[in-house]
Amino acid sequence: FMEFQETSSSFLDASGTEVPFISDLIVLDVLSSDFINDNLTKAELVFEVTNSLNKAFQIKMDFYDPADILQHSFSIDIDNSPSHSPLTTEHTEVFDAMSLQALKASTKLEITITLVSSATGSVLTPDSDGSMSLISKGILYLEYTQ
């Protein structure tokens, strides 16, 4: 489905100052297939986030239809790692019934990673150790009859 890795520099502007968030837009091509749309009965999106930065994050996933109308949204809270040891957070978003219809209507996914202050977190600099990575997969349940 998707994967990325970000270092501290991803969250800094040209002067080295922390930015409040970063975002990206992904086109959801797999859902545009008539076969998938007609036969999909359930979907699970499974996310694994590993953070070794001493900064907490919130990852927000917003699903939009072709008219840019929000269809579905959820967030994943990621703890900071004061010791820079990799901390893994897992999240499974299940789509069935109304949320499945929202997923089928979606053509774009906007991912926004917001920096969150925490009592034990630090301000990121170009020299901050660690990284934050996300890997995900989709599990699609299809019912096909002829």
Coordinates of C-alpha atoms in Angstrom, one line a residue, residues 8-136:
S8 CA 14.3 15.2 11.6
S9 CA 15.2 17.3 8.5
S10 CA 11.8 16.5 7.0
F11 CA 10.2 18.5 9.8
L12 CA 12.4 21.6 9.4
D13 CA 12.2 24.6 7.1
A14 CA 15.1 26.0 5.2
S15 CA 16.3 27.9 8.3
G16 CA 16.3 24.7 10.4
T17 CA 13.2 25.7 12.4
E18 CA 10.6 23.1 13.2
V19 CA 7.5 23.1 11.1
P20 CA 4.1 22.3 12.6
F21 CA 3.3 19.5 10.1
I22 CA 4.1 17.9 6.8
S23 CA 1.6 16.4 4.4
D24 CA 1.3 14.4 1.1
L25 CA -1.4 13.3 -1.2
I26 CA -1.7 9.8 -2.6
V27 CA -4.0 8.8 -5.5
L28 CA -5.9 5.6 -4.7
D29 CA -5.7 3.8 -8.0
V30 CA -6.6 0.3 -6.7
L31 CA -10.1 1.4 -5.7
S32 CA -10.9 2.7 -9.2
S33 CA -11.2 -0.8 -10.6
D34 CA -14.8 -1.8 -11.3
F35 CA -14.0 -5.4 -10.2
I36 CA -12.8 -4.2 -6.8
N37 CA -15.6 -1.7 -6.4
D38 CA -18.3 -4.3 -7.3
N39 CA -16.9 -7.2 -5.2
L40 CA -15.2 -5.6 -2.2
T41 CA -17.1 -6.6 1.0
K42 CA -14.6 -5.4 3.7
A43 CA -11.1 -3.9 3.8
E44 CA -8.5 -3.5 6.5
L45 CA -5.7 -1.1 6.3
V46 CA -2.8 -2.1 8.6
F47 CA -0.2 0.5 9.6
E48 CA 3.0 0.0 11.5
V49 CA 4.8 3.2 12.5
T50 CA 8.3 3.1 14.1
N51 CA 9.6 6.2 15.8
S52 CA 13.1 6.8 17.2
L53 CA 12.9 10.6 17.2
N54 CA 12.4 12.3 20.6
K55 CA 9.3 13.9 19.2
A56 CA 5.6 12.7 19.3
F57 CA 3.5 12.8 16.2
Q58 CA -0.1 12.5 15.1
I59 CA -0.6 10.9 11.7
K60 CA -4.0 11.8 10.2
M61 CA -5.4 10.0 7.2
D62 CA -8.2 11.8 5.2
F63 CA -9.9 10.1 2.4
Y64 CA -11.5 12.3 -0.3
D65 CA -13.8 11.6 -3.3
P66 CA -13.2 13.2 -6.8
A67 CA -15.1 16.4 -5.6
D68 CA -12.7 16.7 -2.7
I69 CA -15.4 15.9 -0.2
L70 CA -14.1 14.2 2.9
Q71 CA -15.4 10.6 3.1
H72 CA -13.5 9.1 6.0
S73 CA -10.8 10.2 8.5
F74 CA -8.8 8.7 11.3
S75 CA -5.6 9.5 13.3
I76 CA -2.8 7.5 14.8
D77 CA -0.9 8.9 17.9
I78 CA 2.8 8.2 17.9
D79 CA 4.8 8.5 21.2
N80 CA 8.2 10.2 21.3
S81 CA 11.4 8.1 22.0
P82 CA 13.5 10.0 24.6
S83 CA 16.3 7.3 24.3
H84 CA 16.0 7.2 20.5
S85 CA 15.1 3.5 20.7
P86 CA 12.7 2.4 18.0
L87 CA 9.1 2.5 19.4
T88 CA 6.5 0.7 17.2
T89 CA 2.8 1.6 17.0
E90 CA 0.4 -0.5 15.1
H91 CA -3.1 0.5 13.9
T92 CA -5.7 -1.4 11.9
E93 CA -8.5 0.6 10.3
V94 CA -11.5 -1.6 9.4
F95 CA -13.8 -0.6 6.6
D96 CA -17.2 -2.2 6.5
A97 CA -20.8 -1.1 6.1
M98 CA -20.8 2.8 5.8
S99 CA -17.1 3.2 6.1
L100 CA -16.6 0.7 3.2
Q101 CA -18.9 2.8 1.0
A102 CA -16.8 5.9 2.0
L103 CA -13.6 4.0 1.1
K104 CA -15.0 2.9 -2.3
A105 CA -16.0 6.5 -3.0
S106 CA -12.4 7.8 -2.2
T107 CA -9.9 8.6 -4.9
K108 CA -7.3 10.4 -2.8
L109 CA -5.7 10.0 0.6
E110 CA -4.1 13.0 2.3
I111 CA -1.6 12.1 5.0
T112 CA -0.7 14.8 7.5
I113 CA 2.0 14.3 10.1
T114 CA 1.7 16.8 12.9
L115 CA 4.4 17.4 15.5
V116 CA 3.1 17.1 19.0
S117 CA 4.7 18.6 22.1
S118 CA 5.2 16.2 25.0
A119 CA 6.8 16.6 28.5
T120 CA 9.8 14.4 27.6
G121 CA 10.1 15.4 23.9
S122 CA 12.6 17.8 22.4
V123 CA 12.5 20.4 19.6
L124 CA 13.9 18.9 16.4
T125 CA 17.1 20.3 14.9
P126 CA 19.2 19.2 11.9
D127 CA 21.3 17.2 14.4
S128 CA 18.4 15.3 16.0
D129 CA 19.0 11.5 16.1
G130 CA 16.5 9.0 14.8
S131 CA 13.8 8.7 12.2
M132 CA 10.1 8.0 11.9
S133 CA 8.9 5.4 9.3
L134 CA 5.6 4.0 8.3
I135 CA 4.7 0.8 6.4
S136 CA 1.3 -0.3 5.6

